[in-house]
XYZ file of C-alpha atoms in Angstrom:
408
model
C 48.351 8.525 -20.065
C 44.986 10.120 -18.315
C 42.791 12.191 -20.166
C 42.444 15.845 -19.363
C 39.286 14.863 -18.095
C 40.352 12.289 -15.781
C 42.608 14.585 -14.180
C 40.082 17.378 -13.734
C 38.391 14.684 -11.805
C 41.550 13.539 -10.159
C 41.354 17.195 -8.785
C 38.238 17.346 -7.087
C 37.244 14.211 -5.073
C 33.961 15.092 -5.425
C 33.915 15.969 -9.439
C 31.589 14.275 -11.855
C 32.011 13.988 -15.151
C 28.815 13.211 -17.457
C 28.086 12.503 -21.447
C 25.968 14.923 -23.351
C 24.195 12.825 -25.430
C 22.189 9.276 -25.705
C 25.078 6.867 -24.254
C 23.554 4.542 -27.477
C 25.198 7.488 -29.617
C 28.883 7.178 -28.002
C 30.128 3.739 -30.464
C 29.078 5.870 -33.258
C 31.044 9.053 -31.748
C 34.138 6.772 -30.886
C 35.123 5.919 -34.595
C 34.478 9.188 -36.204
C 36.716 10.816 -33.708
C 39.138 7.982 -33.792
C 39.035 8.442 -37.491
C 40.141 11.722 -37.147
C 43.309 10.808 -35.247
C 46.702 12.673 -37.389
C 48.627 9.777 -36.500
C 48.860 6.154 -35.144
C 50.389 7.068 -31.856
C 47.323 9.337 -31.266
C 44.847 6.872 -32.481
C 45.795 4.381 -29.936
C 46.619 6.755 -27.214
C 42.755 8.218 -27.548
C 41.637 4.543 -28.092
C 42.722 3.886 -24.308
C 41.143 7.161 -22.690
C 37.790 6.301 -24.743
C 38.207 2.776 -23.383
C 37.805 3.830 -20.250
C 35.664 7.156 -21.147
C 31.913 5.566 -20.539
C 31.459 1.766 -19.027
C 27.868 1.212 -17.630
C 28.357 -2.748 -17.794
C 31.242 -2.422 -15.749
C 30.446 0.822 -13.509
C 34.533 0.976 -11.716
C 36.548 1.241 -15.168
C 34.080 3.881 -16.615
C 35.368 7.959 -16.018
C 31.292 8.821 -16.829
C 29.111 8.707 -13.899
C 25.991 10.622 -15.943
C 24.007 11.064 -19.176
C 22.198 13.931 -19.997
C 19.685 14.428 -22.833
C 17.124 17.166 -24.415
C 14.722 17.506 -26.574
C 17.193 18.789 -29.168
C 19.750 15.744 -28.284
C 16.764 13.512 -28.357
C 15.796 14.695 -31.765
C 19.539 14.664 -33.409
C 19.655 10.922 -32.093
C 16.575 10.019 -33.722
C 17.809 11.921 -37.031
C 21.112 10.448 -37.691
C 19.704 7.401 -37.244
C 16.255 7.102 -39.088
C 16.084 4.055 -40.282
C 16.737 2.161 -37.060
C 13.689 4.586 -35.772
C 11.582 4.432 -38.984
C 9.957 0.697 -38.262
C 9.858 1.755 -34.396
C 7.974 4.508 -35.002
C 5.233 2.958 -38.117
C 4.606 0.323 -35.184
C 3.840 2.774 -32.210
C 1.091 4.727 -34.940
C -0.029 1.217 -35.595
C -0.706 0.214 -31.654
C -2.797 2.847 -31.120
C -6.271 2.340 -30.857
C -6.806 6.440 -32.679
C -3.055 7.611 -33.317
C -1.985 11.017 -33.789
C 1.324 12.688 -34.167
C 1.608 14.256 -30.936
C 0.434 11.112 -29.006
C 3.290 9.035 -31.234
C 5.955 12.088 -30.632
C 5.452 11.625 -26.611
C 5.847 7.963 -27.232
C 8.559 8.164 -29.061
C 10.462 10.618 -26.906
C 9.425 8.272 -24.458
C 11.146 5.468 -25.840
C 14.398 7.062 -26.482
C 15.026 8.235 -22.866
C 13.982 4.311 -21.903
C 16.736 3.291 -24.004
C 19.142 5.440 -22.911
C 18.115 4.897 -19.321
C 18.458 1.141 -19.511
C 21.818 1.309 -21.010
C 22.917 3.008 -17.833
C 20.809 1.423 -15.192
C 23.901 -1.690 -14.362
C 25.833 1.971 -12.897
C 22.897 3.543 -11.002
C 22.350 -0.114 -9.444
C 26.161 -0.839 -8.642
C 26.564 2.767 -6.963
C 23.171 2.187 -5.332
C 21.807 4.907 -6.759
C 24.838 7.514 -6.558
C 25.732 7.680 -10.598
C 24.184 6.064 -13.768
C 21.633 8.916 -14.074
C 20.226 9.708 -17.059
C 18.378 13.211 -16.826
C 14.982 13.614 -19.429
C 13.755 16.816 -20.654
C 10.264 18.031 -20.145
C 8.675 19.786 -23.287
C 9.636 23.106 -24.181
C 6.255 23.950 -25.355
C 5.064 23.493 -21.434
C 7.827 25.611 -20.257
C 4.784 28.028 -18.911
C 2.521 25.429 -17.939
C 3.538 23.919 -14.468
C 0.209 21.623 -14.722
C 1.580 20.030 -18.154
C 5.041 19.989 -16.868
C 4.081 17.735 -13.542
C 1.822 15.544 -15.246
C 4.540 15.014 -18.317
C 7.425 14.865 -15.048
C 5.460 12.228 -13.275
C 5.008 9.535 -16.623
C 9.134 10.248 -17.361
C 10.123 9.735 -13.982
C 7.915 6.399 -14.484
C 9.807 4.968 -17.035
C 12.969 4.218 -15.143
C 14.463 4.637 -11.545
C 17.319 6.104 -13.061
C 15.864 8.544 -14.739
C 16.019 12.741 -13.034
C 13.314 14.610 -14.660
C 14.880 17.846 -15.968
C 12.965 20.570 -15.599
C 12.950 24.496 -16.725
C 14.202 26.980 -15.150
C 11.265 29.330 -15.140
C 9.109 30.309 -12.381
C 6.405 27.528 -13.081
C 9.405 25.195 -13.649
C 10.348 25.973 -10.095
C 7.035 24.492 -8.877
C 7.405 21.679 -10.431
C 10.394 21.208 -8.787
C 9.236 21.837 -5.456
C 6.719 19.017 -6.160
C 8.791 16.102 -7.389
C 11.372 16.847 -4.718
C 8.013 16.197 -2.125
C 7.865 13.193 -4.206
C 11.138 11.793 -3.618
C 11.611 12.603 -7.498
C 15.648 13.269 -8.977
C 15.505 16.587 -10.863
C 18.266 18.116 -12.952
C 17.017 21.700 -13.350
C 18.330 23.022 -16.559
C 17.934 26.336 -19.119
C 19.727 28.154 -16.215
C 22.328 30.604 -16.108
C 21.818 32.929 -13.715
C 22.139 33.303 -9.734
C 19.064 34.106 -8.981
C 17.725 31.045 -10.861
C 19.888 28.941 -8.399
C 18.580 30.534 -5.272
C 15.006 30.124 -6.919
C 15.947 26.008 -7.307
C 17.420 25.690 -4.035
C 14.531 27.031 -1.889
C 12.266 24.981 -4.237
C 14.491 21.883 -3.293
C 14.863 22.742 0.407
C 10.786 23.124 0.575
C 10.308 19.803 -1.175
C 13.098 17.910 0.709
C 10.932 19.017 3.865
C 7.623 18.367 2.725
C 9.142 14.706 1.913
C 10.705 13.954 4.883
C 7.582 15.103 7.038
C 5.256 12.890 4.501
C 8.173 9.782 5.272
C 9.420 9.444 1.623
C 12.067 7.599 0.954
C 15.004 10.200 -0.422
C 18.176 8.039 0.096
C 18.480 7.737 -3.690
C 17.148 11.119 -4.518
C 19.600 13.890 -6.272
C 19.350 17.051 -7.179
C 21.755 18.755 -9.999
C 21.932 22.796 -11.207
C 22.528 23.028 -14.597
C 24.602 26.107 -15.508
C 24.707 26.162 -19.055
C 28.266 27.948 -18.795
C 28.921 28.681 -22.563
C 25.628 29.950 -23.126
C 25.655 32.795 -20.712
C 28.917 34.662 -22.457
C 27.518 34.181 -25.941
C 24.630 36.236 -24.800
C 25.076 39.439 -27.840
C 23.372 41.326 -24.327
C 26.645 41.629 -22.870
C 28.607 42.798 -26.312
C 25.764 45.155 -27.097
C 25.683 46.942 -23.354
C 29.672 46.995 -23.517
C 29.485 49.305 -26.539
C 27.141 50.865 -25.607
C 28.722 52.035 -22.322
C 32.008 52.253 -23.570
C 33.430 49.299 -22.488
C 35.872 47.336 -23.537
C 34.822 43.224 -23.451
C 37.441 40.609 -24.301
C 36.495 36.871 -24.577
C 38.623 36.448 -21.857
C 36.190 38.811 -19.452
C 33.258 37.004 -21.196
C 34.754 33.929 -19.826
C 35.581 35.476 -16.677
C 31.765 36.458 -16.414
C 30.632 32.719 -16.772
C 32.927 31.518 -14.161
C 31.820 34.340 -11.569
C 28.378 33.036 -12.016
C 29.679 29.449 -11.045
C 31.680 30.468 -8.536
C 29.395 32.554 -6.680
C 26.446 29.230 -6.825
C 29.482 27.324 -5.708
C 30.133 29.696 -2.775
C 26.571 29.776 -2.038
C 26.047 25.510 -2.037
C 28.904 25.311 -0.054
C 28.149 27.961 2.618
C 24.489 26.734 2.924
C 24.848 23.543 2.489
C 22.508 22.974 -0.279
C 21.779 19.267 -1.273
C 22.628 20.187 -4.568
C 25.226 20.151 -7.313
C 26.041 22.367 -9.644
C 26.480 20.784 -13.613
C 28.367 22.527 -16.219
C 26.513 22.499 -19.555
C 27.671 23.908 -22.879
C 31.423 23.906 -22.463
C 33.704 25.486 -25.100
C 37.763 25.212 -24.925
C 39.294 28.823 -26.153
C 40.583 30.233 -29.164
C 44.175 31.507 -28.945
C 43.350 33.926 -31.831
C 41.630 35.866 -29.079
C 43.654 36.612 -26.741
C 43.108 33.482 -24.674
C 46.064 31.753 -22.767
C 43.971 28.773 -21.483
C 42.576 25.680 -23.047
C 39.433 25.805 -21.263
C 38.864 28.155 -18.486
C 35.628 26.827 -17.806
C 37.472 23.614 -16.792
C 40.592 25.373 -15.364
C 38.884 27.802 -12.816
C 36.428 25.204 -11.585
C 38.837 22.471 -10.874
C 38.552 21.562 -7.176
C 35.014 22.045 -6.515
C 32.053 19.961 -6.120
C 31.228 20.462 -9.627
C 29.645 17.503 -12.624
C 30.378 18.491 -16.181
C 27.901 17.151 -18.910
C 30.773 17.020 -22.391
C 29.117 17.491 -25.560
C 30.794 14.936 -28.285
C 32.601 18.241 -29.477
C 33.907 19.669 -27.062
C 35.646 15.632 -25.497
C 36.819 15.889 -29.199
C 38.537 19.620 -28.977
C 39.760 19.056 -25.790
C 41.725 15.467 -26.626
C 43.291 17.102 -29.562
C 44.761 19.623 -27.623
C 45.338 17.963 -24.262
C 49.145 19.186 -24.475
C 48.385 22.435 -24.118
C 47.305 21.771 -20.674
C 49.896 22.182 -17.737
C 48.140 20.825 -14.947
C 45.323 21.709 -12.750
C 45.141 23.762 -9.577
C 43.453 21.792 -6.797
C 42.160 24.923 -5.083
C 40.934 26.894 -8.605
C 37.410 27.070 -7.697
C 38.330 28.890 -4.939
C 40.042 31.673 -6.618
C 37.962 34.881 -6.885
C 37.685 36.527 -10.483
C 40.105 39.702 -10.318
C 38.489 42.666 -9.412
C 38.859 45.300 -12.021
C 37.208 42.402 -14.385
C 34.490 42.466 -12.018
C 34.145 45.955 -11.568
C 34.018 46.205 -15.557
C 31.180 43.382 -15.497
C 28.878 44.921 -13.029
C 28.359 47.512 -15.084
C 26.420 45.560 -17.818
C 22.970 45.369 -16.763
C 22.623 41.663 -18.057
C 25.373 40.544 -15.864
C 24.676 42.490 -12.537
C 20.882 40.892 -12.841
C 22.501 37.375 -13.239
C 25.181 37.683 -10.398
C 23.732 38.929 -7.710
C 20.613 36.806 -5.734
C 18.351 38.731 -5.686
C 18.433 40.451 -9.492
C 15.768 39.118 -11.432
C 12.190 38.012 -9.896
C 11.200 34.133 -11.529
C 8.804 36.226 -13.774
C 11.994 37.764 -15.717
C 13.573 34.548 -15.538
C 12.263 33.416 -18.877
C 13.099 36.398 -20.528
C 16.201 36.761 -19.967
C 18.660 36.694 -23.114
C 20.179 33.763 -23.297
C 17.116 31.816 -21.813
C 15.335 32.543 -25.010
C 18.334 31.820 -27.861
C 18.633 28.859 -25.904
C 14.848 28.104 -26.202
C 14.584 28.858 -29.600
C 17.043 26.469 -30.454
C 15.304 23.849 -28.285
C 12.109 24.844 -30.146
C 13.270 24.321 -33.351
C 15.000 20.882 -32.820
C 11.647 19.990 -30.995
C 9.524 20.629 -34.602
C 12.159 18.722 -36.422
C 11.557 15.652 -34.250
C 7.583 16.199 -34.556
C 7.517 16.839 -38.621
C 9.689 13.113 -38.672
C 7.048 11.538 -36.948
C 4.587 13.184 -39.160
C 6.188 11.895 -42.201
C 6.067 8.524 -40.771
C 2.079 8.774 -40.674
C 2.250 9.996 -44.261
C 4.615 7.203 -45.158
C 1.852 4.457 -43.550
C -1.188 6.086 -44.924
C -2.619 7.407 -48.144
C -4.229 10.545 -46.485
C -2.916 13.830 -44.593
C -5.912 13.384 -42.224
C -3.853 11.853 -39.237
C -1.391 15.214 -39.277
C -5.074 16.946 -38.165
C -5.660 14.766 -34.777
C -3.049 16.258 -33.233
């Protein structure tokens, strides 16, 4: 029996679906979930869909094409496994000729996307280059800093030729994109939800493709992905709080509806241009019947068809296999559908949303202050120091004095 997620690639020839997480992290995934299973029948019958869920030794049985990972991913990898990291770590401060956290922290956070990138690189090398991808984070602390953000770009996208260097959607982020794309350099550009973010990447991506081509580097491996973090942009409190304010009324179902408008209109606008990039659904979320909602997932349902890749968090492969019979079947053509009007209508009058949907609403100043750039970016933050603070207790583990944690 296929997966809902095989048939939402059945749908669209040219639909990817991705992990999002270290592919390292997916055995350890597999029997929790399997654990979970109510029965035996549903054990076995979510044994053979993970079976054939993510395969980089053998590239045409696997239904993952991509990986991608964050700083916060990185840092929950690392975490729920310390002791395989613990020794790792002690010998990286010990290699050094005059260690310090931060040095160590790049290292490691070095090492893990190596790992992960070498666990797909059989894919990337079978597909010559198409799949097996494995997209690494810059620093959020650079996000401002397009100087710190190239340099850091240019020592990931070292590491591995299967690694895209994913890079910020902010104005300076933009930059850097327009320079590793004049490079030859994959980029996945990510903490986006917003229109004019897109149009900012793709004339960053154009103007690198060109400056690349008229410098004669090599791009026939090169790819370029849009990160839409989907479920982000409706859990933006912006939209509830300018609803009531103006009187409106805001169902999950138009929140929904407001995500998918943003991905359909990038959608329209690759498609119509011809932009050499995809768009990547991020942050996924099935729906809760206790509000209202008819659908399992409507971010899956009103995208099938397109030219779309969908990075799954663990949690949401996991919601969506246990209720995979609440599915009927996709519609080939759903991308193509147009969100009904009166929803629209409603939308554009929130400020938040009539700045994200159309072009030419925000300038790439704004871009990193818009609402749910910054929740996300506080979370990313946050998982970031939690990552540091464990290498920092590995110097204090190794070392009878605190003065290391000052040579940072």
């Amino acid at each position: 029996m296929p997966s809902v997620l095989e048939e939402l690639q059945h749908a669209g020839k040219s639909a990817e679906i991705w992990w999002d997480s270290s592919p390292l992290d997916f055995p350890r995934w597999c029997d929790h979930h399997l654990a979970t299973a109510p029965d035996q029948d549903t054990r076995e019958r979510w044994q053979e869909q993970l079976n054939r869920f993510l395969c980089p030794a053998t590239p045409e049985r696997s239904l993952v094409r991509g990986i991608t990972t964050n700083p916060s991913l990185v840092a929950q990898s690392v975490l729920a496994s310390p002791e395989s990291w613990r020794n790792d770590i002690q010998e990286l401060i010990r290699y050094q000729l005059t260690p310090d956290v931060e040095s160590t922290f790049s290292l490691v956070y070095e090492e893990a996307l190596r790992r992960a990138a070498r666990e797909m690189l059989p894919m990337w090398e079978a597909s010559d280059g198409k799949f097996g991808w494995v997209s690494g984070q810059l620093d959020p602390r650079h996000m401002l800093n397009a100087d710190l953000m190239l340099e850091q770009a240019l020592r990931i996208a070292r590491i591995s030729p299967n690694l895209m260097v994913k890079v910020p959607g902010t104005k300076q982020g933009y930059e850097v994109v327009r320079q590793l794309v004049a490079r030859g350099i994959s980029i996945n550009s990510t903490l986006s939800y917003t229109v004019p973010q897109f149009a900012a990447c793709a004339e960053a991506v154009e103007s690198g493709l060109k400056r690349a081509h008229d410098q004669g580097i090599d791009t026939g491996r090169w790819r370029a992905v849009f990160t839409h973090m989907i479920g982000r942009f409706g859990a933006n409190n912006d939209l509830r709080y300018e609803a009531a304010i103006r009187e409106i009324e805001l169902s999950q179902t138009d929140l929904r509806w407001a995500e998918v408008a943003i991905l359909k209109r990038i959608h329209t606008l690759i498609q119509e241009n011809d932009h050499p990039i995809k768009p990547l659904l991020s942050s996924l979320e099935v729906d809760d019947p206790a509000q209202g909602s008819s659908t399992l997932s409507m971010h899956l349902e009103q995208s099938a068809g397109g030219a779309v890749a969908y990075t799954c968090k663990p949690q949401f492969i996991a919601d969506v296999m246990r209720r995979e019979h609440e599915l009927p079947s996709f519609d080939t053509r759903a991308i193509e559908q147009e969100v009904p009007a009166n929803v629209l209508e409603k939308l554009m009058w929130l400020p938040s949303f009539h700045r994200a949907y159309d072009p030419a609403g925000m300038h790439p100043e704004e871009f990193a202050h818009y609402g749910s750039f910054i929740s996300t970016y506080a979370e990313v933050m946050a998982n970031t120091r939690k990552l540091i603070d464990f290498v920092a207790h590995q110097f204090q583990t190794i070392t009878t004095s605190a003065q290391p944690l000052l040579l940072t």
